[in-house]
Amino acid sequence: MLLRRRAVLIPGAGLNHVRLPVGYWAYDVSAGEPYIQGQAEYVDKAIDWARAHGLKVMLDLHGAPGSQNGYDNSGQRGDAKWPYDSNNVQRTKDIVEQLSRKYSAPSYYGTVTALAILNEPATYMSGDFASVTKQFNYDAYAVARYPWRSAGSDAKSGLVVTIHDGFQPVNYNDYLVSDPFESVLLDHHQYTVFSDGEVAMSDQDRLNTICRKGDEFAGSKPWIVIGEWSLATTDCARWLNGRNIGARYDASYPGSPYVGDCSQKTGDGLNFSSEYKTYLRRFWDVQTQTYERREGWIFWTWKTENVVEWSYSAGLAGGWIPYNPDEHVSSLSALCN
């Protein structure tokens, strides 16, 4: 069965926010990093486009000097050197201050609503990594909330300061929620495809994993946004694990056991069985209802080249994502065991 196609803009799908990632190199290559410049201009254009369509923007610092996680989406694959050089950390704080100062201006009010100060720092790598990240969060909050302080003004930014949980449990208790901290949003990214055990889960176990997350979220004091999630049930999307790196699901990832055929789980969706499409809708229902127990969610991503399980717009066209995000076929009680 062919996918049905219907042109739709993001607001037409009932969505209200765009999370806009940008790397540090758009603003600072003072250490001689070999990045092409010019991105900052397009950040402003994207914000203008969002404003024109009634959308709001969370600006997300997605890559930091030295790499905060070693993933290629940080701009540098390999060692995560960010926390081990104080200059890396300082440059990152300076960029946070610069972004907050610019996008707290009245001309952006009502369009740029939040600033995510650092995407996915890999705090699980070491205690030192976690310690540096925690201090960075305090310091970056200060420059994001009071971006003109270095210029002698205590004027306050109205942006929501968004802090990634660093892959730690979300029950941070009083971390950055008590006075003097205000308007802090904890960013949690929820996937079930980045380990051998996860890609081998049964369909129901995958639903149950999300259901249990709802109970974990309920016990956390900070505001929580699930700032990244998808409908992927495998890691089959091309180069998802890094450029030229294979998938655990079909054992093309070094050391992983074979689970199944990737051609049935990714690509343009034309090979998807009707049963799998039905399951994708159930996976949609369980995730959206669970995440809406907290402050909101942002799907990764709106549109991809050719991996429909990661594409909101393709899910709309394929019929497993509804045009009304408040519409659910199955309730949580029916989906969770």
JSON list of C-alpha atoms in Angstrom, two decimals, residues 126-286:
[
{"chain": "A", "resi": 126, "resn": "SER", "atom": "CA", "xyz": [32.94, 9.71, 34.94]},
{"chain": "A", "resi": 127, "resn": "GLY", "atom": "CA", "xyz": [32.37, 11.40, 38.27]},
{"chain": "A", "resi": 128, "resn": "ASP", "atom": "CA", "xyz": [34.54, 14.32, 37.16]},
{"chain": "A", "resi": 129, "resn": "PHE", "atom": "CA", "xyz": [32.41, 14.71, 34.03]},
{"chain": "A", "resi": 130, "resn": "ALA", "atom": "CA", "xyz": [29.24, 14.78, 36.14]},
{"chain": "A", "resi": 131, "resn": "SER", "atom": "CA", "xyz": [30.75, 17.26, 38.61]},
{"chain": "A", "resi": 132, "resn": "VAL", "atom": "CA", "xyz": [31.87, 19.69, 35.91]},
{"chain": "A", "resi": 133, "resn": "THR", "atom": "CA", "xyz": [28.48, 19.46, 34.20]},
{"chain": "A", "resi": 134, "resn": "LYS", "atom": "CA", "xyz": [26.58, 20.15, 37.42]},
{"chain": "A", "resi": 135, "resn": "GLN", "atom": "CA", "xyz": [28.65, 23.26, 38.11]},
{"chain": "A", "resi": 136, "resn": "PHE", "atom": "CA", "xyz": [28.28, 24.34, 34.49]},
{"chain": "A", "resi": 137, "resn": "ASN", "atom": "CA", "xyz": [24.51, 24.08, 34.85]},
{"chain": "A", "resi": 138, "resn": "TYR", "atom": "CA", "xyz": [24.55, 26.44, 37.83]},
{"chain": "A", "resi": 139, "resn": "ASP", "atom": "CA", "xyz": [26.89, 28.90, 36.13]},
{"chain": "A", "resi": 140, "resn": "ALA", "atom": "CA", "xyz": [25.16, 28.77, 32.75]},
{"chain": "A", "resi": 141, "resn": "TYR", "atom": "CA", "xyz": [21.80, 29.28, 34.43]},
{"chain": "A", "resi": 142, "resn": "ALA", "atom": "CA", "xyz": [23.18, 32.49, 35.96]},
{"chain": "A", "resi": 143, "resn": "VAL", "atom": "CA", "xyz": [24.37, 33.94, 32.66]},
{"chain": "A", "resi": 144, "resn": "ALA", "atom": "CA", "xyz": [21.21, 32.83, 30.87]},
{"chain": "A", "resi": 145, "resn": "ARG", "atom": "CA", "xyz": [18.93, 34.37, 33.48]},
{"chain": "A", "resi": 146, "resn": "TYR", "atom": "CA", "xyz": [21.04, 37.55, 33.89]},
{"chain": "A", "resi": 147, "resn": "PRO", "atom": "CA", "xyz": [22.77, 37.93, 30.53]},
{"chain": "A", "resi": 148, "resn": "TRP", "atom": "CA", "xyz": [23.52, 41.63, 30.95]},
{"chain": "A", "resi": 149, "resn": "ARG", "atom": "CA", "xyz": [25.17, 41.31, 34.37]},
{"chain": "A", "resi": 150, "resn": "SER", "atom": "CA", "xyz": [28.67, 41.38, 32.86]},
{"chain": "A", "resi": 151, "resn": "ALA", "atom": "CA", "xyz": [27.69, 44.76, 31.40]},
{"chain": "A", "resi": 152, "resn": "GLY", "atom": "CA", "xyz": [26.58, 46.05, 34.80]},
{"chain": "A", "resi": 153, "resn": "SER", "atom": "CA", "xyz": [22.84, 45.38, 34.62]},
{"chain": "A", "resi": 154, "resn": "ASP", "atom": "CA", "xyz": [20.80, 42.93, 36.68]},
{"chain": "A", "resi": 155, "resn": "ALA", "atom": "CA", "xyz": [17.97, 42.91, 34.15]},
{"chain": "A", "resi": 156, "resn": "LYS", "atom": "CA", "xyz": [16.43, 39.46, 34.00]},
{"chain": "A", "resi": 157, "resn": "SER", "atom": "CA", "xyz": [15.80, 37.31, 30.94]},
{"chain": "A", "resi": 158, "resn": "GLY", "atom": "CA", "xyz": [12.34, 35.80, 30.63]},
{"chain": "A", "resi": 159, "resn": "LEU", "atom": "CA", "xyz": [13.55, 32.73, 28.74]},
{"chain": "A", "resi": 160, "resn": "VAL", "atom": "CA", "xyz": [12.90, 29.30, 30.19]},
{"chain": "A", "resi": 161, "resn": "VAL", "atom": "CA", "xyz": [16.35, 27.87, 30.93]},
{"chain": "A", "resi": 162, "resn": "THR", "atom": "CA", "xyz": [16.43, 24.26, 29.74]},
{"chain": "A", "resi": 163, "resn": "ILE", "atom": "CA", "xyz": [18.92, 21.79, 31.18]},
{"chain": "A", "resi": 164, "resn": "HIS", "atom": "CA", "xyz": [19.47, 18.27, 29.88]},
{"chain": "A", "resi": 165, "resn": "ASP", "atom": "CA", "xyz": [19.39, 15.55, 32.52]},
{"chain": "A", "resi": 166, "resn": "GLY", "atom": "CA", "xyz": [22.76, 14.19, 31.39]},
{"chain": "A", "resi": 167, "resn": "PHE", "atom": "CA", "xyz": [21.27, 10.68, 31.02]},
{"chain": "A", "resi": 168, "resn": "GLN", "atom": "CA", "xyz": [20.74, 10.54, 34.78]},
{"chain": "A", "resi": 169, "resn": "PRO", "atom": "CA", "xyz": [17.46, 9.66, 36.55]},
{"chain": "A", "resi": 170, "resn": "VAL", "atom": "CA", "xyz": [15.03, 12.55, 36.34]},
{"chain": "A", "resi": 171, "resn": "ASN", "atom": "CA", "xyz": [14.26, 12.59, 40.08]},
{"chain": "A", "resi": 172, "resn": "TYR", "atom": "CA", "xyz": [16.63, 15.48, 40.74]},
{"chain": "A", "resi": 173, "resn": "ASN", "atom": "CA", "xyz": [14.56, 16.55, 43.76]},
{"chain": "A", "resi": 174, "resn": "ASP", "atom": "CA", "xyz": [15.50, 20.17, 44.54]},
{"chain": "A", "resi": 175, "resn": "TYR", "atom": "CA", "xyz": [18.20, 20.56, 41.89]},
{"chain": "A", "resi": 176, "resn": "LEU", "atom": "CA", "xyz": [17.64, 23.96, 40.30]},
{"chain": "A", "resi": 177, "resn": "VAL", "atom": "CA", "xyz": [14.02, 24.18, 41.43]},
{"chain": "A", "resi": 178, "resn": "SER", "atom": "CA", "xyz": [14.37, 26.12, 44.70]},
{"chain": "A", "resi": 179, "resn": "ASP", "atom": "CA", "xyz": [15.03, 29.85, 45.11]},
{"chain": "A", "resi": 180, "resn": "PRO", "atom": "CA", "xyz": [16.79, 31.64, 43.50]},
{"chain": "A", "resi": 181, "resn": "PHE", "atom": "CA", "xyz": [16.24, 29.44, 40.45]},
{"chain": "A", "resi": 182, "resn": "GLU", "atom": "CA", "xyz": [13.13, 29.99, 38.37]},
{"chain": "A", "resi": 183, "resn": "SER", "atom": "CA", "xyz": [11.66, 28.87, 35.05]},
{"chain": "A", "resi": 184, "resn": "VAL", "atom": "CA", "xyz": [13.99, 25.87, 34.73]},
{"chain": "A", "resi": 185, "resn": "LEU", "atom": "CA", "xyz": [12.97, 23.02, 32.44]},
{"chain": "A", "resi": 186, "resn": "LEU", "atom": "CA", "xyz": [14.59, 19.59, 32.66]},
{"chain": "A", "resi": 187, "resn": "ASP", "atom": "CA", "xyz": [15.10, 18.04, 29.21]},
{"chain": "A", "resi": 188, "resn": "HIS", "atom": "CA", "xyz": [14.80, 14.25, 28.99]},
{"chain": "A", "resi": 189, "resn": "HIS", "atom": "CA", "xyz": [15.38, 12.29, 25.77]},
{"chain": "A", "resi": 190, "resn": "GLN", "atom": "CA", "xyz": [13.55, 9.00, 25.54]},
{"chain": "A", "resi": 191, "resn": "TYR", "atom": "CA", "xyz": [14.62, 6.29, 23.09]},
{"chain": "A", "resi": 192, "resn": "THR", "atom": "CA", "xyz": [14.49, 2.50, 23.23]},
{"chain": "A", "resi": 193, "resn": "VAL", "atom": "CA", "xyz": [16.94, 1.54, 20.50]},
{"chain": "A", "resi": 194, "resn": "PHE", "atom": "CA", "xyz": [20.49, 2.22, 21.68]},
{"chain": "A", "resi": 195, "resn": "SER", "atom": "CA", "xyz": [21.41, -1.12, 23.25]},
{"chain": "A", "resi": 196, "resn": "ASP", "atom": "CA", "xyz": [21.25, -4.79, 22.26]},
{"chain": "A", "resi": 197, "resn": "GLY", "atom": "CA", "xyz": [18.60, -5.41, 24.89]},
{"chain": "A", "resi": 198, "resn": "GLU", "atom": "CA", "xyz": [16.41, -2.56, 23.73]},
{"chain": "A", "resi": 199, "resn": "VAL", "atom": "CA", "xyz": [16.34, -3.48, 20.05]},
{"chain": "A", "resi": 200, "resn": "ALA", "atom": "CA", "xyz": [15.46, -7.07, 21.03]},
{"chain": "A", "resi": 201, "resn": "MET", "atom": "CA", "xyz": [12.48, -6.08, 23.20]},
{"chain": "A", "resi": 202, "resn": "SER", "atom": "CA", "xyz": [9.06, -7.43, 22.39]},
{"chain": "A", "resi": 203, "resn": "ASP", "atom": "CA", "xyz": [6.41, -4.99, 21.21]},
{"chain": "A", "resi": 204, "resn": "GLN", "atom": "CA", "xyz": [4.64, -5.09, 24.56]},
{"chain": "A", "resi": 205, "resn": "ASP", "atom": "CA", "xyz": [7.85, -4.73, 26.55]},
{"chain": "A", "resi": 206, "resn": "ARG", "atom": "CA", "xyz": [8.60, -1.57, 24.59]},
{"chain": "A", "resi": 207, "resn": "LEU", "atom": "CA", "xyz": [5.19, -0.14, 25.47]},
{"chain": "A", "resi": 208, "resn": "ASN", "atom": "CA", "xyz": [5.67, -1.13, 29.12]},
{"chain": "A", "resi": 209, "resn": "THR", "atom": "CA", "xyz": [9.05, 0.62, 29.20]},
{"chain": "A", "resi": 210, "resn": "ILE", "atom": "CA", "xyz": [7.35, 3.88, 28.28]},
{"chain": "A", "resi": 211, "resn": "CYS", "atom": "CA", "xyz": [4.53, 3.28, 30.77]},
{"chain": "A", "resi": 212, "resn": "ARG", "atom": "CA", "xyz": [7.04, 2.88, 33.60]},
{"chain": "A", "resi": 213, "resn": "LYS", "atom": "CA", "xyz": [8.65, 6.16, 32.58]},
{"chain": "A", "resi": 214, "resn": "GLY", "atom": "CA", "xyz": [5.41, 7.92, 33.41]},
{"chain": "A", "resi": 215, "resn": "ASP", "atom": "CA", "xyz": [5.74, 6.86, 37.04]},
{"chain": "A", "resi": 216, "resn": "GLU", "atom": "CA", "xyz": [9.36, 8.05, 37.09]},
{"chain": "A", "resi": 217, "resn": "PHE", "atom": "CA", "xyz": [8.37, 11.43, 35.67]},
{"chain": "A", "resi": 218, "resn": "ALA", "atom": "CA", "xyz": [5.60, 11.80, 38.22]},
{"chain": "A", "resi": 219, "resn": "GLY", "atom": "CA", "xyz": [8.08, 11.77, 41.10]},
{"chain": "A", "resi": 220, "resn": "SER", "atom": "CA", "xyz": [10.30, 14.55, 39.75]},
{"chain": "A", "resi": 221, "resn": "LYS", "atom": "CA", "xyz": [9.98, 18.10, 41.07]},
{"chain": "A", "resi": 222, "resn": "PRO", "atom": "CA", "xyz": [11.44, 20.04, 38.11]},
{"chain": "A", "resi": 223, "resn": "TRP", "atom": "CA", "xyz": [9.36, 20.82, 35.07]},
{"chain": "A", "resi": 224, "resn": "ILE", "atom": "CA", "xyz": [10.11, 18.14, 32.47]},
{"chain": "A", "resi": 225, "resn": "VAL", "atom": "CA", "xyz": [9.97, 18.21, 28.70]},
{"chain": "A", "resi": 226, "resn": "ILE", "atom": "CA", "xyz": [10.63, 15.07, 26.69]},
{"chain": "A", "resi": 227, "resn": "GLY", "atom": "CA", "xyz": [12.71, 17.04, 24.23]},
{"chain": "A", "resi": 228, "resn": "GLU", "atom": "CA", "xyz": [13.58, 14.14, 21.92]},
{"chain": "A", "resi": 229, "resn": "TRP", "atom": "CA", "xyz": [11.72, 10.95, 21.08]},
{"chain": "A", "resi": 230, "resn": "SER", "atom": "CA", "xyz": [10.69, 9.08, 17.95]},
{"chain": "A", "resi": 231, "resn": "LEU", "atom": "CA", "xyz": [8.75, 6.07, 16.72]},
{"chain": "A", "resi": 232, "resn": "ALA", "atom": "CA", "xyz": [11.90, 4.05, 16.01]},
{"chain": "A", "resi": 233, "resn": "THR", "atom": "CA", "xyz": [11.74, 0.50, 17.35]},
{"chain": "A", "resi": 234, "resn": "THR", "atom": "CA", "xyz": [15.19, -0.35, 16.00]},
{"chain": "A", "resi": 235, "resn": "ASP", "atom": "CA", "xyz": [18.48, 1.42, 15.35]},
{"chain": "A", "resi": 236, "resn": "CYS", "atom": "CA", "xyz": [18.23, 0.60, 11.64]},
{"chain": "A", "resi": 237, "resn": "ALA", "atom": "CA", "xyz": [18.11, 4.19, 10.35]},
{"chain": "A", "resi": 238, "resn": "ARG", "atom": "CA", "xyz": [21.17, 4.83, 8.22]},
{"chain": "A", "resi": 239, "resn": "TRP", "atom": "CA", "xyz": [24.10, 6.06, 10.31]},
{"chain": "A", "resi": 240, "resn": "LEU", "atom": "CA", "xyz": [21.94, 6.56, 13.38]},
{"chain": "A", "resi": 241, "resn": "ASN", "atom": "CA", "xyz": [24.81, 5.23, 15.47]},
{"chain": "A", "resi": 242, "resn": "GLY", "atom": "CA", "xyz": [27.34, 7.39, 13.61]},
{"chain": "A", "resi": 243, "resn": "ARG", "atom": "CA", "xyz": [28.54, 7.76, 10.06]},
{"chain": "A", "resi": 244, "resn": "ASN", "atom": "CA", "xyz": [29.53, 4.41, 8.53]},
{"chain": "A", "resi": 245, "resn": "ILE", "atom": "CA", "xyz": [28.44, 2.54, 11.67]},
{"chain": "A", "resi": 246, "resn": "GLY", "atom": "CA", "xyz": [25.86, -0.21, 11.30]},
{"chain": "A", "resi": 247, "resn": "ALA", "atom": "CA", "xyz": [22.84, -1.28, 13.33]},
{"chain": "A", "resi": 248, "resn": "ARG", "atom": "CA", "xyz": [22.48, -3.57, 16.33]},
{"chain": "A", "resi": 249, "resn": "TYR", "atom": "CA", "xyz": [19.18, -4.88, 15.01]},
{"chain": "A", "resi": 250, "resn": "ASP", "atom": "CA", "xyz": [20.67, -6.63, 11.95]},
{"chain": "A", "resi": 251, "resn": "ALA", "atom": "CA", "xyz": [24.10, -7.29, 13.56]},
{"chain": "A", "resi": 252, "resn": "SER", "atom": "CA", "xyz": [25.94, -4.87, 11.25]},
{"chain": "A", "resi": 253, "resn": "TYR", "atom": "CA", "xyz": [26.97, -3.03, 14.44]},
{"chain": "A", "resi": 254, "resn": "PRO", "atom": "CA", "xyz": [30.18, -4.68, 15.69]},
{"chain": "A", "resi": 255, "resn": "GLY", "atom": "CA", "xyz": [29.53, -7.26, 18.40]},
{"chain": "A", "resi": 256, "resn": "SER", "atom": "CA", "xyz": [25.74, -7.19, 18.31]},
{"chain": "A", "resi": 257, "resn": "PRO", "atom": "CA", "xyz": [23.60, -10.30, 17.79]},
{"chain": "A", "resi": 258, "resn": "TYR", "atom": "CA", "xyz": [21.14, -10.53, 14.90]},
{"chain": "A", "resi": 259, "resn": "VAL", "atom": "CA", "xyz": [17.52, -9.66, 15.73]},
{"chain": "A", "resi": 260, "resn": "GLY", "atom": "CA", "xyz": [15.85, -9.01, 12.38]},
{"chain": "A", "resi": 261, "resn": "ASP", "atom": "CA", "xyz": [15.77, -7.51, 8.88]},
{"chain": "A", "resi": 262, "resn": "CYS", "atom": "CA", "xyz": [16.23, -3.76, 8.85]},
{"chain": "A", "resi": 263, "resn": "SER", "atom": "CA", "xyz": [14.45, -3.33, 5.54]},
{"chain": "A", "resi": 264, "resn": "GLN", "atom": "CA", "xyz": [11.14, -4.00, 7.30]},
{"chain": "A", "resi": 265, "resn": "LYS", "atom": "CA", "xyz": [11.70, -1.33, 9.97]},
{"chain": "A", "resi": 266, "resn": "THR", "atom": "CA", "xyz": [13.13, 1.73, 8.24]},
{"chain": "A", "resi": 267, "resn": "GLY", "atom": "CA", "xyz": [13.43, 3.54, 4.91]},
{"chain": "A", "resi": 268, "resn": "ASP", "atom": "CA", "xyz": [10.50, 5.03, 3.02]},
{"chain": "A", "resi": 269, "resn": "GLY", "atom": "CA", "xyz": [7.91, 2.86, 4.78]},
{"chain": "A", "resi": 270, "resn": "LEU", "atom": "CA", "xyz": [6.73, 1.09, 1.65]},
{"chain": "A", "resi": 271, "resn": "ASN", "atom": "CA", "xyz": [7.85, -2.25, 3.12]},
{"chain": "A", "resi": 272, "resn": "PHE", "atom": "CA", "xyz": [6.06, -1.70, 6.41]},
{"chain": "A", "resi": 273, "resn": "SER", "atom": "CA", "xyz": [3.41, -4.31, 7.10]},
{"chain": "A", "resi": 274, "resn": "SER", "atom": "CA", "xyz": [-0.07, -3.24, 8.12]},
{"chain": "A", "resi": 275, "resn": "GLU", "atom": "CA", "xyz": [0.61, -4.84, 11.50]},
{"chain": "A", "resi": 276, "resn": "TYR", "atom": "CA", "xyz": [3.74, -2.74, 11.98]},
{"chain": "A", "resi": 277, "resn": "LYS", "atom": "CA", "xyz": [1.93, 0.46, 11.04]},
{"chain": "A", "resi": 278, "resn": "THR", "atom": "CA", "xyz": [-0.76, -0.39, 13.59]},
{"chain": "A", "resi": 279, "resn": "TYR", "atom": "CA", "xyz": [1.96, -0.89, 16.18]},
{"chain": "A", "resi": 280, "resn": "LEU", "atom": "CA", "xyz": [3.56, 2.45, 15.32]},
{"chain": "A", "resi": 281, "resn": "ARG", "atom": "CA", "xyz": [0.22, 4.10, 16.12]},
{"chain": "A", "resi": 282, "resn": "ARG", "atom": "CA", "xyz": [0.09, 2.28, 19.46]},
{"chain": "A", "resi": 283, "resn": "PHE", "atom": "CA", "xyz": [3.67, 3.39, 20.13]},
{"chain": "A", "resi": 284, "resn": "TRP", "atom": "CA", "xyz": [2.59, 6.94, 19.31]},
{"chain": "A", "resi": 285, "resn": "ASP", "atom": "CA", "xyz": [-0.37, 6.70, 21.68]},
{"chain": "A", "resi": 286, "resn": "VAL", "atom": "CA", "xyz": [1.60, 5.36, 24.64]}
]
